[in-house]
Amino acid sequence: RGNLYVADSENRRIRRILLDPSDPQAGTIETVAGDGEDDGLADGEPALLASLDLVDLAFDGDEFLYFLNGCQLWRLEIPSLDHPAQWRVWKVAGLRRYDCEASNAFASPPPRALETSLGHPEAIAIDSRRRILVAEARMNEGRLSRIELSDLGDSQSGSIVTLAGGGSSTAAIEGEPARSRSFYSIHTVALSPSGEILFDDGAALRRLFFSDPSDPGSGALFTVVGDPAVSAFFGDGGPASLARFESIAGLATASSGRLRVVDDGRVREISGEDADRQIVTLAGPVDPRGDGALASSALGAPVAFAFGADLLFIADRAHGRIRAADFAGDRLRTVVGYPGSVASEGSARYSRLLEGVSGLAWDPREQVLYFTEKDRHQIRLLRVVDPTKPLTWLVEGFSGQPASPG
């Protein structure tokens, strides 16, 4: 019905916000589960009398609201959306509330979910077949599990399988068997518009592909965005394949089909498919820090300036960058030097931080900005291929070889 359900973990309640489509500020809020106490749960008790220790929740149509309660998975059975007093809670998976030992569920047939412990579960999602995906974040034992109820009306009929994790391999390899991988932890899980399972792997967003959809052990891992071994924040406005994340804390698919990622205090959006994916920051600090509207932007030790291509280029020595002030567009943006990048030549958008940038000179005939890297004893250039398209700009060498002073 367009209402919003919130896991209010601090107050140990599940809250419902009743939205008014004509006035977002006119919504009302009510408690639909939880009494604010810490006394535990019992199967079949009224939701409003339940004592909750909430982690995450996910709605499955109009019948069930699943929620993580400590190290267990429970659900609210909803006979009528309009009468929360009739809702009741039932356990679906997990041994005890604080029994958070990770368990590999590789057996055939799969073990009962109620008899299997969950390793610090932090997020859940529900697929098109109404199966519950669980991200388990237990340190050094990260798992991605799936719970399926043989009888949707019976919360105790669930079985559990491990889809990813539980192996010994620590290196992220494209196409590797998902069960052979050992994850430090998994904090998030979501479904793409096409139904692919997405989750975090270190500082990367990975996806699961099943060569045999009927075999939970046939999953293979592929990278969508980022590098599991590189924690950095850059790549906004460019191809998502070259972007990096600092720390993925949440995933969600918008109604538009675009993927929203919570990345270390920011919300970033991924649009497009495969090689055409793009990434941009919707909220939080932009890439890199200090860029943005001129009045709110920040420079660190500007030491040289040059005018060209209707821009004011600035050598920002403290940050190891060349910045460009666009007065017509009211923006300051980095054009050379990005945290986490290692390339010395090629696309300026993915060039490394500069070492002692100190001098700038603009050649209007060639549309080239020359700059010096004092600490590397080099003169290099930024070629402005198309002034309106910074992604086409190139960094090239000009004179000098990298050397150590003295």
mmCIF file with all atom_site columns, C-alpha atoms in Angstrom, residues 5 24 44 55 63 68 87 96 108 110 120 129 151 162 167 184 199 239 245 261 264 278 281 299 331 370 396:
data_model
loop_
_atom_site.group_PDB
_atom_site.id
_atom_site.type_symbol
_atom_site.label_atom_id
_atom_site.label_alt_id
_atom_site.label_comp_id
_atom_site.label_asym_id
_atom_site.label_entity_id
_atom_site.label_seq_id
_atom_site.pdbx_PDB_ins_code
_atom_site.Cartn_x
_atom_site.Cartn_y
_atom_site.Cartn_z
_atom_site.occupancy
_atom_site.B_iso_or_equiv
_atom_site.pdbx_formal_charge
_atom_site.auth_seq_id
_atom_site.auth_comp_id
_atom_site.auth_asym_id
_atom_site.auth_atom_id
_atom_site.pdbx_PDB_model_num
ATOM 1  C CA . TYR A 1 5   ? 8.108  -0.318  7.673   1.00 0.00 ? 5   TYR A CA 1
ATOM 2  C CA . PRO A 1 24  ? 4.887  13.508  2.461   1.00 0.00 ? 24  PRO A CA 1
ATOM 3  C CA . GLY A 1 44  ? 2.439  -17.489 18.285  1.00 0.00 ? 44  GLY A CA 1
ATOM 4  C CA . VAL A 1 55  ? 18.556 -6.197  12.920  1.00 0.00 ? 55  VAL A CA 1
ATOM 5  C CA . GLU A 1 63  ? 1.030  -11.893 4.229   1.00 0.00 ? 63  GLU A CA 1
ATOM 6  C CA . LEU A 1 68  ? 16.100 -10.738 11.993  1.00 0.00 ? 68  LEU A CA 1
ATOM 7  C CA . TRP A 1 87  ? -0.543 -10.074 13.999  1.00 0.00 ? 87  TRP A CA 1
ATOM 8  C CA . ARG A 1 96  ? 18.944 -19.532 19.941  1.00 0.00 ? 96  ARG A CA 1
ATOM 9  C CA . SER A 1 108 ? 21.647 -33.028 0.824   1.00 0.00 ? 108 SER A CA 1
ATOM 10 C CA . PRO A 1 110 ? 19.349 -29.435 3.261   1.00 0.00 ? 110 PRO A CA 1
ATOM 11 C CA . HIS A 1 120 ? 25.606 -12.913 12.964  1.00 0.00 ? 120 HIS A CA 1
ATOM 12 C CA . ARG A 1 129 ? 10.010 -17.531 -5.309  1.00 0.00 ? 129 ARG A CA 1
ATOM 13 C CA . ASP A 1 151 ? 4.837  -25.048 3.089   1.00 0.00 ? 151 ASP A CA 1
ATOM 14 C CA . THR A 1 162 ? 24.693 -22.115 1.863   1.00 0.00 ? 162 THR A CA 1
ATOM 15 C CA . GLY A 1 167 ? 35.392 -22.500 1.534   1.00 0.00 ? 167 GLY A CA 1
ATOM 16 C CA . TYR A 1 184 ? 35.702 -12.170 5.980   1.00 0.00 ? 184 TYR A CA 1
ATOM 17 C CA . PHE A 1 199 ? 26.048 -8.817  -2.018  1.00 0.00 ? 199 PHE A CA 1
ATOM 18 C CA . PRO A 1 239 ? 31.998 3.737   -15.931 1.00 0.00 ? 239 PRO A CA 1
ATOM 19 C CA . PHE A 1 245 ? 33.859 1.658   -2.862  1.00 0.00 ? 245 PHE A CA 1
ATOM 20 C CA . VAL A 1 261 ? 24.496 1.462   -2.515  1.00 0.00 ? 261 VAL A CA 1
ATOM 21 C CA . ASP A 1 264 ? 30.691 4.860   3.933   1.00 0.00 ? 264 ASP A CA 1
ATOM 22 C CA . GLN A 1 278 ? 27.477 4.204   -14.677 1.00 0.00 ? 278 GLN A CA 1
ATOM 23 C CA . THR A 1 281 ? 26.720 9.854   -5.726  1.00 0.00 ? 281 THR A CA 1
ATOM 24 C CA . LEU A 1 299 ? 41.086 23.594  -1.676  1.00 0.00 ? 299 LEU A CA 1
ATOM 25 C CA . ARG A 1 331 ? 31.355 23.828  -9.716  1.00 0.00 ? 331 ARG A CA 1
ATOM 26 C CA . TYR A 1 370 ? 51.200 21.572  -18.889 1.00 0.00 ? 370 TYR A CA 1
ATOM 27 C CA . GLU A 1 396 ? 50.419 12.204  -21.056 1.00 0.00 ? 396 GLU A CA 1
#
